[in-house]
Short mmCIF file of C-alpha atoms in Angstrom, two decimals:
data_model
loop_
_atom_site.label_atom_id
_atom_site.label_comp_id
_atom_site.label_asym_id
_atom_site.label_seq_id
_atom_site.Cartn_x
_atom_site.Cartn_y
_atom_site.Cartn_z
CA MET A 247 17.94 45.22 -26.82
CA THR A 248 20.38 45.19 -29.30
CA GLU A 249 19.26 46.79 -32.62
CA PRO A 250 18.72 44.54 -35.42
CA LYS A 251 21.72 44.94 -38.38
CA PRO A 252 21.21 46.76 -41.25
CA LEU A 253 20.63 44.78 -44.57
CA ARG A 254 22.02 47.03 -47.73
CA VAL A 255 19.80 46.44 -50.08
CA GLY A 256 21.27 47.74 -53.76
CA MET A 257 17.92 47.33 -56.78
CA VAL A 258 18.85 47.23 -60.75
CA GLY A 259 16.05 48.86 -62.41
CA TYR A 260 13.66 51.47 -61.30
CA ALA A 261 10.82 51.72 -63.43
CA PHE A 262 7.21 50.04 -62.48
CA MET A 263 8.53 47.78 -60.86
CA GLY A 264 11.14 49.38 -58.98
CA ALA A 265 8.74 51.73 -57.77
CA ALA A 266 7.05 48.71 -56.20
CA HIS A 267 9.99 47.14 -55.08
CA SER A 268 11.05 51.10 -53.45
CA HIS A 269 8.02 51.49 -51.67
CA ALA A 270 8.42 47.90 -49.91
CA TRP A 271 11.93 48.27 -48.90
CA ARG A 272 11.00 51.62 -47.38
CA THR A 273 7.23 50.54 -45.70
CA ALA A 274 8.09 47.35 -44.72
CA PRO A 275 10.42 47.94 -41.75
CA ARG A 276 7.87 50.30 -40.37
CA PHE A 277 4.70 47.91 -40.18
CA PHE A 278 6.90 44.67 -39.24
CA ASP A 279 9.51 43.99 -36.55
CA LEU A 280 12.21 42.34 -38.48
CA PRO A 281 15.79 40.88 -37.90
CA LEU A 282 17.48 42.85 -40.59
CA ILE A 283 16.39 46.68 -40.88
CA PRO A 284 16.85 47.18 -44.68
CA GLU A 285 18.53 50.47 -46.38
CA LEU A 286 18.25 51.78 -49.60
CA THR A 287 21.70 51.82 -50.41
CA ALA A 288 22.38 52.24 -54.00
CA VAL A 289 19.83 51.74 -57.48
CA ALA A 290 21.25 51.31 -60.62
CA GLY A 291 20.11 52.09 -64.34
CA ARG A 292 21.66 52.77 -67.64
CA ASN A 293 20.29 56.61 -67.95
CA ALA A 294 22.16 58.65 -65.25
CA ASP A 295 19.32 61.41 -65.68
CA GLY A 296 16.37 59.02 -65.32
CA VAL A 297 18.28 56.74 -61.73
CA ARG A 298 19.21 59.87 -60.14
CA ALA A 299 15.40 61.38 -60.50
CA ALA A 300 14.49 57.99 -59.23
CA ALA A 301 16.43 57.37 -56.75
CA SER A 302 15.73 61.10 -55.14
CA LYS A 303 12.06 60.45 -55.80
CA TYR A 304 12.03 56.98 -53.78
CA GLY A 305 14.58 57.26 -51.49
CA TRP A 306 18.20 55.49 -52.36
CA ALA A 307 20.98 56.94 -51.28
CA SER A 308 23.21 56.50 -53.79
CA THR A 309 23.11 55.61 -58.34
CA GLU A 310 24.70 53.46 -60.30
CA THR A 311 25.16 53.58 -64.15
CA ASP A 312 26.30 50.04 -64.40
CA TRP A 313 24.91 47.52 -62.41
CA ARG A 314 28.47 45.46 -62.80
CA ARG A 315 29.89 48.36 -60.28
CA LEU A 316 26.21 47.93 -57.34
CA ILE A 317 27.30 44.36 -57.18
CA GLU A 318 31.21 45.17 -56.74
CA ARG A 319 30.47 47.82 -53.69
CA ASP A 320 31.59 46.29 -50.37
CA ASP A 321 27.97 48.18 -49.16
CA ILE A 322 25.65 46.16 -50.86
CA ASP A 323 24.09 42.75 -49.03
CA LEU A 324 21.15 42.24 -51.18
CA VAL A 325 20.57 42.93 -54.91
CA ASP A 326 16.99 43.02 -56.01
CA ILE A 327 16.92 42.70 -59.59
CA CYS A 328 13.30 44.20 -61.73
CA THR A 329 14.76 44.62 -65.22
CA PRO A 330 13.77 42.97 -68.15
CA GLY A 331 13.74 39.11 -68.28
CA ASN A 332 16.97 38.93 -70.72
CA THR A 333 19.25 40.07 -68.22
CA HIS A 334 17.86 38.12 -65.29
CA ALA A 335 20.39 35.28 -65.04
CA GLU A 336 23.63 37.00 -65.90
CA ILE A 337 22.86 39.77 -62.92
CA ALA A 338 21.59 37.54 -60.50
CA ILE A 339 24.14 35.13 -60.94
CA ALA A 340 26.98 37.70 -61.09
CA ALA A 341 25.12 38.80 -57.45
CA LEU A 342 25.57 35.26 -55.98
CA GLU A 343 28.47 34.22 -57.10
CA ALA A 344 29.97 37.81 -55.52
CA GLY A 345 28.03 36.60 -52.16
CA LYS A 346 25.34 38.91 -52.47
CA HIS A 347 21.66 37.37 -51.27
CA VAL A 348 18.94 38.40 -54.33
CA LEU A 349 15.49 38.73 -54.87
CA CYS A 350 14.98 38.42 -58.89
CA GLU A 351 11.08 39.54 -60.10
CA LYS A 352 9.31 37.15 -62.59
CA PRO A 353 9.97 35.07 -64.39
CA LEU A 354 13.15 33.92 -63.26
CA ALA A 355 14.59 34.14 -67.10
CA ASN A 356 13.68 34.09 -70.65
CA SER A 357 14.41 30.68 -71.33
CA VAL A 358 14.30 26.98 -68.96
CA GLU A 359 18.45 26.94 -69.70
CA GLU A 360 19.16 30.25 -68.07
CA ALA A 361 16.57 29.19 -65.05
CA GLN A 362 17.86 25.86 -64.72
CA LYS A 363 21.90 27.95 -64.20
CA MET A 364 20.50 30.29 -61.88
CA THR A 365 18.91 27.42 -59.79
CA ALA A 366 22.41 25.63 -59.66
CA VAL A 367 24.22 28.33 -59.17
CA ALA A 368 21.40 29.38 -56.12
CA THR A 369 21.55 25.69 -54.47
CA ALA A 370 25.46 26.17 -54.42
CA ALA A 371 24.77 29.88 -52.73
CA ALA A 372 22.58 28.83 -50.56
CA GLU A 373 25.78 26.53 -48.91
CA ARG A 374 27.21 29.34 -47.98
CA GLY A 375 24.81 31.37 -46.66
CA VAL A 376 24.04 33.15 -49.73
CA LEU A 377 20.17 33.14 -49.88
CA SER A 378 17.88 33.62 -53.14
CA MET A 379 13.98 34.31 -53.82
CA CYS A 380 11.82 34.75 -56.60
CA GLY A 381 9.71 37.62 -57.02
CA PHE A 382 5.85 36.33 -57.16
CA SER A 383 4.26 38.93 -55.31
CA TYR A 384 0.65 37.41 -55.21
CA ARG A 385 1.52 34.76 -52.75
CA ARG A 386 1.54 37.42 -50.45
CA THR A 387 -1.71 38.86 -50.62
CA PRO A 388 -3.91 38.05 -47.81
CA ALA A 389 -6.91 36.12 -49.35
CA LEU A 390 -4.97 33.83 -51.52
CA ALA A 391 -2.10 33.16 -48.50
CA LEU A 392 -5.37 32.04 -46.90
CA ALA A 393 -7.26 30.10 -49.61
CA LYS A 394 -3.56 27.90 -49.56
CA ARG A 395 -4.43 27.86 -45.82
CA MET A 396 -7.60 26.51 -46.48
CA VAL A 397 -6.40 23.78 -48.68
CA ASP A 398 -3.59 22.64 -46.64
CA ASP A 399 -6.29 22.02 -43.62
CA GLY A 400 -8.48 20.19 -45.80
CA ARG A 401 -11.32 22.41 -46.46
CA LEU A 402 -12.25 21.43 -49.89
CA GLY A 403 -10.84 17.83 -49.54
CA GLU A 404 -9.61 16.32 -52.94
CA LEU A 405 -9.26 19.06 -55.77
CA ARG A 406 -11.18 17.95 -59.30
CA HIS A 407 -10.60 21.44 -60.75
CA VAL A 408 -8.48 24.47 -60.74
CA ARG A 409 -9.76 27.56 -62.65
CA ALA A 410 -6.81 30.57 -63.62
CA GLN A 411 -7.61 33.80 -65.27
CA TYR A 412 -5.55 36.89 -65.87
CA LEU A 413 -7.37 39.46 -67.82
CA GLN A 414 -6.27 42.65 -68.35
CA ASP A 415 -7.03 45.24 -71.21
CA TRP A 416 -3.64 47.78 -71.60
CA LEU A 417 -2.89 46.32 -75.04
CA SER A 418 -6.57 45.68 -76.25
CA ASP A 419 -5.74 49.62 -78.58
CA ALA A 420 -4.04 48.67 -81.52
CA ASP A 421 -1.70 51.76 -81.41
CA ALA A 422 -0.43 51.00 -78.33
CA PRO A 423 3.46 51.47 -78.26
CA LEU A 424 5.49 48.70 -79.00
CA THR A 425 7.54 48.66 -75.89
CA TRP A 426 9.99 45.92 -74.10
CA ARG A 427 7.26 43.38 -73.01
CA LEU A 428 6.45 43.16 -76.76
CA ASP A 429 10.00 41.85 -77.69
CA LYS A 430 10.31 38.33 -77.27
CA SER A 431 14.08 39.13 -77.00
CA LYS A 432 14.00 40.97 -74.10
CA SER A 433 10.39 39.70 -72.15
CA GLY A 434 10.68 36.22 -73.27
CA SER A 435 7.20 36.07 -74.12
CA GLY A 436 3.85 38.13 -73.80
CA SER A 437 0.52 37.48 -71.47
CA LEU A 438 2.49 33.92 -71.31
CA GLY A 439 5.22 35.00 -69.16
CA ASP A 440 3.85 38.42 -67.94
CA ILE A 441 0.84 37.77 -66.50
CA GLY A 442 0.33 33.75 -67.11
CA ALA A 443 3.24 32.64 -64.69
CA HIS A 444 1.37 34.56 -61.57
CA SER A 445 -1.89 32.69 -62.50
CA ILE A 446 1.18 29.44 -62.82
CA ASP A 447 2.82 30.11 -59.31
CA ALA A 448 -0.44 30.68 -57.40
CA ALA A 449 -2.63 27.18 -58.55
CA GLN A 450 1.05 25.32 -58.20
CA TRP A 451 1.70 27.14 -54.57
CA ILE A 452 -1.79 26.83 -53.76
CA THR A 453 -2.84 23.28 -54.65
CA GLY A 454 0.51 22.38 -53.64
CA LEU A 455 0.47 20.03 -56.83
CA ASN A 456 2.95 20.67 -59.76
CA ILE A 457 1.32 20.70 -63.69
CA THR A 458 2.71 18.15 -65.14
CA GLY A 459 1.37 18.56 -68.79
CA VAL A 460 -0.12 20.85 -70.70
CA SER A 461 -2.20 21.63 -74.23
CA ALA A 462 -1.76 25.39 -75.19
CA LEU A 463 -2.92 27.96 -78.10
CA LEU A 464 -1.25 31.21 -78.56
CA GLU A 465 -2.64 34.28 -80.36
CA THR A 466 -1.20 37.26 -81.56
CA PHE A 467 -4.08 39.57 -82.38
CA VAL A 468 -1.83 43.04 -83.56
CA LYS A 469 1.10 42.16 -85.45
CA GLU A 470 2.80 45.44 -85.96
CA ARG A 471 2.67 48.28 -83.43
CA PRO A 472 3.62 51.80 -83.09
CA VAL A 473 7.73 52.36 -82.26
CA GLY A 474 7.09 55.60 -80.10
CA GLY A 475 4.37 57.64 -78.68
CA ASP A 476 2.91 58.62 -75.28
CA PHE A 477 3.63 56.01 -72.84
CA VAL A 478 0.85 55.76 -70.21
CA GLY A 479 1.14 52.78 -67.89
CA LEU A 480 2.49 49.74 -69.55
CA GLY A 481 1.08 51.32 -72.18
CA GLY A 482 -0.20 54.54 -73.82
CA HIS A 483 -0.58 55.64 -77.18
CA GLY A 484 1.30 56.12 -80.43
CA GLY A 485 0.99 57.56 -83.55
CA ALA A 486 -1.35 55.72 -85.99
CA ASP A 487 0.74 57.27 -89.54
CA GLY A 488 4.22 56.81 -88.19
CA PRO A 489 6.85 53.65 -88.41
CA ARG A 490 5.48 50.74 -86.55
CA GLY A 491 7.29 47.61 -85.90
CA PRO A 492 6.62 43.56 -85.06
CA VAL A 493 5.10 42.01 -82.29
CA THR A 494 7.00 39.13 -81.37
CA VAL A 495 5.33 37.82 -78.45
CA ASP A 496 1.69 36.59 -77.76
CA ASP A 497 -1.10 38.47 -76.88
CA ALA A 498 -3.09 35.99 -75.44
CA ALA A 499 -2.68 32.58 -74.07
CA LEU A 500 -4.96 29.24 -73.42
CA PHE A 501 -4.31 25.94 -71.91
CA THR A 502 -5.51 23.02 -70.10
CA ALA A 503 -3.52 21.30 -67.47
CA ARG A 504 -3.33 18.18 -65.71
CA PHE A 505 -1.69 18.75 -62.17
CA GLU A 506 0.20 15.83 -60.23
CA ALA A 507 -1.63 13.69 -57.74
CA ARG A 508 -0.74 12.43 -54.29
CA HIS A 509 -1.82 9.84 -51.91
CA ASP A 510 -1.77 11.39 -48.71
CA ASP A 511 1.18 10.16 -47.13
CA GLY A 512 2.63 12.79 -50.25
CA THR A 513 3.68 10.35 -52.29
CA ASP A 514 3.79 10.60 -55.93
CA ALA A 515 0.34 8.81 -57.39
CA ARG A 516 1.06 9.44 -60.92
CA PRO A 517 1.36 6.83 -63.55
CA GLY A 518 5.23 5.52 -63.21
CA GLY A 519 5.27 7.59 -59.53
CA THR A 520 6.55 6.23 -56.36
CA GLY A 521 3.29 6.06 -55.16
CA ALA A 522 1.52 2.61 -54.50
CA ARG A 523 -1.08 3.10 -57.73
CA ALA A 524 -0.90 5.16 -60.59
CA GLY A 525 -3.57 7.96 -60.60
CA ALA A 526 -4.49 11.32 -62.15
CA GLY A 527 -4.46 14.68 -60.41
CA PRO A 528 -7.05 17.59 -60.45
CA ILE A 529 -7.38 18.97 -64.10
CA GLY A 530 -6.78 22.63 -64.84
CA ILE A 531 -7.65 25.60 -67.31
CA PHE A 532 -5.83 28.91 -67.61
CA GLU A 533 -6.32 32.28 -69.74
CA ALA A 534 -4.32 34.93 -69.70
CA THR A 535 -4.85 38.00 -71.99
CA ARG A 536 -3.94 41.64 -72.05
CA PHE A 537 -7.28 42.16 -74.71
CA ALA A 538 -9.82 41.15 -72.37
CA LEU A 539 -11.47 45.02 -72.72
CA GLY A 540 -12.67 46.54 -69.27
CA ARG A 541 -11.01 43.88 -67.20
CA LYS A 542 -8.01 45.81 -65.41
CA ASN A 543 -6.58 43.72 -63.09
CA ALA A 544 -8.79 40.02 -63.26
CA MET A 545 -6.38 37.96 -61.81
CA ARG A 546 -8.28 35.30 -60.89
CA LEU A 547 -8.10 31.39 -59.74
CA GLU A 548 -10.90 29.09 -58.13
CA LEU A 549 -10.63 25.67 -56.97
CA ASN A 550 -13.79 22.83 -56.97
CA GLY A 551 -12.49 19.91 -54.49
CA THR A 552 -15.19 17.04 -53.29
CA LYS A 553 -15.54 19.58 -49.64
CA GLY A 554 -15.76 22.81 -50.93
CA SER A 555 -15.08 25.56 -53.57
CA ILE A 556 -12.79 28.71 -53.26
CA ALA A 557 -12.75 31.52 -55.74
CA PHE A 558 -10.63 34.66 -55.85
CA ASP A 559 -10.62 37.68 -57.92
CA PHE A 560 -7.46 40.46 -57.80
CA GLU A 561 -10.22 42.82 -58.82
CA ASP A 562 -11.79 42.25 -55.30
CA MET A 563 -8.87 41.77 -53.92
CA ASN A 564 -9.79 41.94 -49.85
CA SER A 565 -12.69 39.04 -50.25
CA LEU A 566 -12.19 35.34 -51.04
CA GLN A 567 -15.32 33.48 -52.20
CA PHE A 568 -15.75 29.97 -50.06
CA TYR A 569 -18.00 27.56 -50.75
CA ASP A 570 -18.75 24.67 -47.77
CA SER A 571 -20.56 21.64 -48.85
CA ALA A 572 -21.33 20.14 -45.98
CA LEU A 573 -22.65 23.88 -43.91
CA GLU A 574 -24.12 25.02 -46.59
CA PRO A 575 -25.13 22.88 -49.29
CA ASP A 576 -27.72 24.83 -50.45
CA ALA A 577 -26.47 28.74 -49.81
CA GLY A 578 -24.17 28.58 -52.75
CA PHE A 579 -20.36 30.94 -52.06
CA ARG A 580 -19.98 32.65 -48.97
CA LYS A 581 -18.05 36.38 -48.74
CA ILE A 582 -15.05 36.27 -46.43
CA MET A 583 -13.34 39.84 -45.89
CA VAL A 584 -9.98 38.62 -45.55
CA THR A 585 -8.84 41.78 -43.04
CA GLU A 586 -9.20 40.02 -39.28
CA PRO A 587 -6.30 39.93 -37.79
CA SER A 588 -6.20 36.26 -37.46
CA HIS A 589 -5.79 36.34 -41.51
CA PRO A 590 -2.04 36.29 -43.30
CA TYR A 591 -0.12 39.19 -42.69
CA THR A 592 -3.33 41.52 -42.04
CA ALA A 593 -2.71 41.86 -37.81
CA ASN A 594 0.22 44.42 -38.86
CA TRP A 595 -1.50 46.60 -40.69
CA TRP A 596 -5.21 48.36 -40.21
CA PRO A 597 -8.32 47.34 -38.53
CA THR A 598 -10.88 45.65 -39.43
CA GLY A 599 -12.61 46.45 -42.69
CA HIS A 600 -9.90 48.52 -43.71
CA GLY A 601 -8.58 46.91 -46.57
CA LEU A 602 -4.76 46.53 -48.52
CA GLY A 603 -3.93 46.74 -52.06
CA TYR A 604 -1.80 46.17 -54.76
CA GLU A 605 1.40 47.47 -53.04
CA HIS A 606 1.03 45.53 -49.60
CA GLY A 607 2.38 42.17 -51.73
CA PHE A 608 5.62 43.55 -52.38
CA THR A 609 5.87 44.52 -48.69
CA HIS A 610 5.10 41.21 -47.26
CA GLN A 611 7.11 39.90 -50.02
CA VAL A 612 9.79 41.91 -48.61
CA VAL A 613 9.00 40.76 -44.74
CA ASP A 614 9.54 37.05 -45.90
CA LEU A 615 12.81 37.35 -47.46
CA VAL A 616 14.23 39.61 -44.32
CA ASN A 617 12.74 37.08 -42.38
CA ALA A 618 14.31 34.73 -43.74
CA ILE A 619 17.06 35.98 -44.27
CA GLY A 620 17.94 36.57 -41.13
CA ALA A 621 17.19 32.68 -39.66
CA GLY A 622 19.52 31.77 -42.83
CA GLU A 623 16.57 29.91 -44.21
CA GLN A 624 15.72 29.15 -47.71
CA PRO A 625 13.16 32.08 -48.99
CA SER A 626 10.01 31.20 -50.53
CA PRO A 627 9.87 30.89 -53.73
CA SER A 628 12.91 29.44 -54.75
CA PHE A 629 14.57 29.86 -57.87
CA ALA A 630 14.00 25.85 -57.90
CA ASP A 631 10.05 26.99 -57.58
CA ALA A 632 10.52 29.20 -60.28
CA LEU A 633 12.24 27.31 -62.33
CA GLN A 634 9.30 24.91 -62.43
CA VAL A 635 7.04 27.17 -63.66
CA GLN A 636 9.77 28.24 -66.41
CA LYS A 637 9.27 24.65 -67.34
CA VAL A 638 5.31 25.09 -67.60
CA LEU A 639 5.74 28.81 -69.85
CA ALA A 640 8.04 26.46 -71.78
CA ALA A 641 5.96 22.90 -72.15
CA VAL A 642 3.15 25.78 -73.01
CA GLU A 643 5.15 27.58 -75.60
CA ALA A 644 6.21 23.87 -77.11
CA SER A 645 2.37 22.72 -77.39
CA ALA A 646 1.26 26.18 -79.04
CA ASP A 647 3.74 25.31 -81.34
CA ASN A 648 2.69 22.10 -82.48
CA ALA A 649 -0.72 22.21 -83.01
CA SER A 650 -1.85 22.10 -79.24
CA ARG A 651 -0.71 18.46 -78.64
CA TRP A 652 -0.04 17.61 -75.77
CA GLN A 653 3.13 18.78 -73.84
CA ASN A 654 4.46 16.63 -70.74
CA VAL A 655 6.49 19.11 -68.05
CA HIS A 656 9.93 18.35 -68.13
CA LYS A 657 10.48 16.55 -64.69
CA GLU A 658 14.13 16.87 -62.80
CA ALA A 659 15.91 13.60 -62.29
CA SER A 660 15.80 13.00 -58.38
#
């Protein structure tokens, strides 16, 4: 039997996401049979000492202090982008044009315009066999993947409500330091793009329906923060009496949404759509905040349909709540432990009942990406999928800037 060829990976960035991605690249071929074997060839970062320490800790064979040198190397097949959003477009476009596959962290970019350019380059590169994917890792949580399967199988019937929350509390301390995530020029937005983007992608992916319009409210509770301090995890604590700088992103985002509708034959049923009759899809409500005291990583999603409902909370990530109106009209929700071999991804891990963790989503992301590259097929989510999320983010900001007035999400001409 022929041994799988290597897939030589170069990663740009080595902080929080870099650690998660490094673990995934190392782990995936040890638990899954892959058509290509990832090799941690090089990691790039601007700080020479920092990148060398990261390479030693996470298992990378070599380092670069300029991402351009990484892309120029002949021993790199794929570039993994784990840097702030303001750098995504330049790095991804250069890598794709150099013939390297690309995995880019979410959100895809800091603007619709950047995301459109990236998508156009990715589309052209795919015609040459150079593939790309955006890293919405929550798609790879087994319980959410099972939720999508159930929706696709019609277990919920016609969808009516989509209810999404992403609640964290790491910024609740008014003296938490001013990190790059609080600088709009680097991050693009705050809770909206950092965590709300995950909810938008998950909701659109599981339902199979895009968001067509929103009415939104954004709020920044703490306008200034310490420019230095003790950094712990994503946040930390800065000096209350030291210099402070402006927070230029949202602390919390709220918006209502309308999803597109589809007939049973898949044609568009929105007013002015291609379907035989006009119609409207499910309604949604979304909330993203980093000020929900006591909520550490409550990425929640609930869908209500004509036949049943499903509910998920990442703080209980190995389970899915399901209500079937035909089987249990008076019983309420029942809990499905998503650890059976028949459930998505789980057969490659531990015995039934032995749960998975946050890091496993990134491993599954690598598995799906490598399998797609091996088959020469477009990975999901594509840059085009991520562009749709970017358009929703832009519509939310536009609505919030215009007294929460209804804002349609721009649709590309077909």
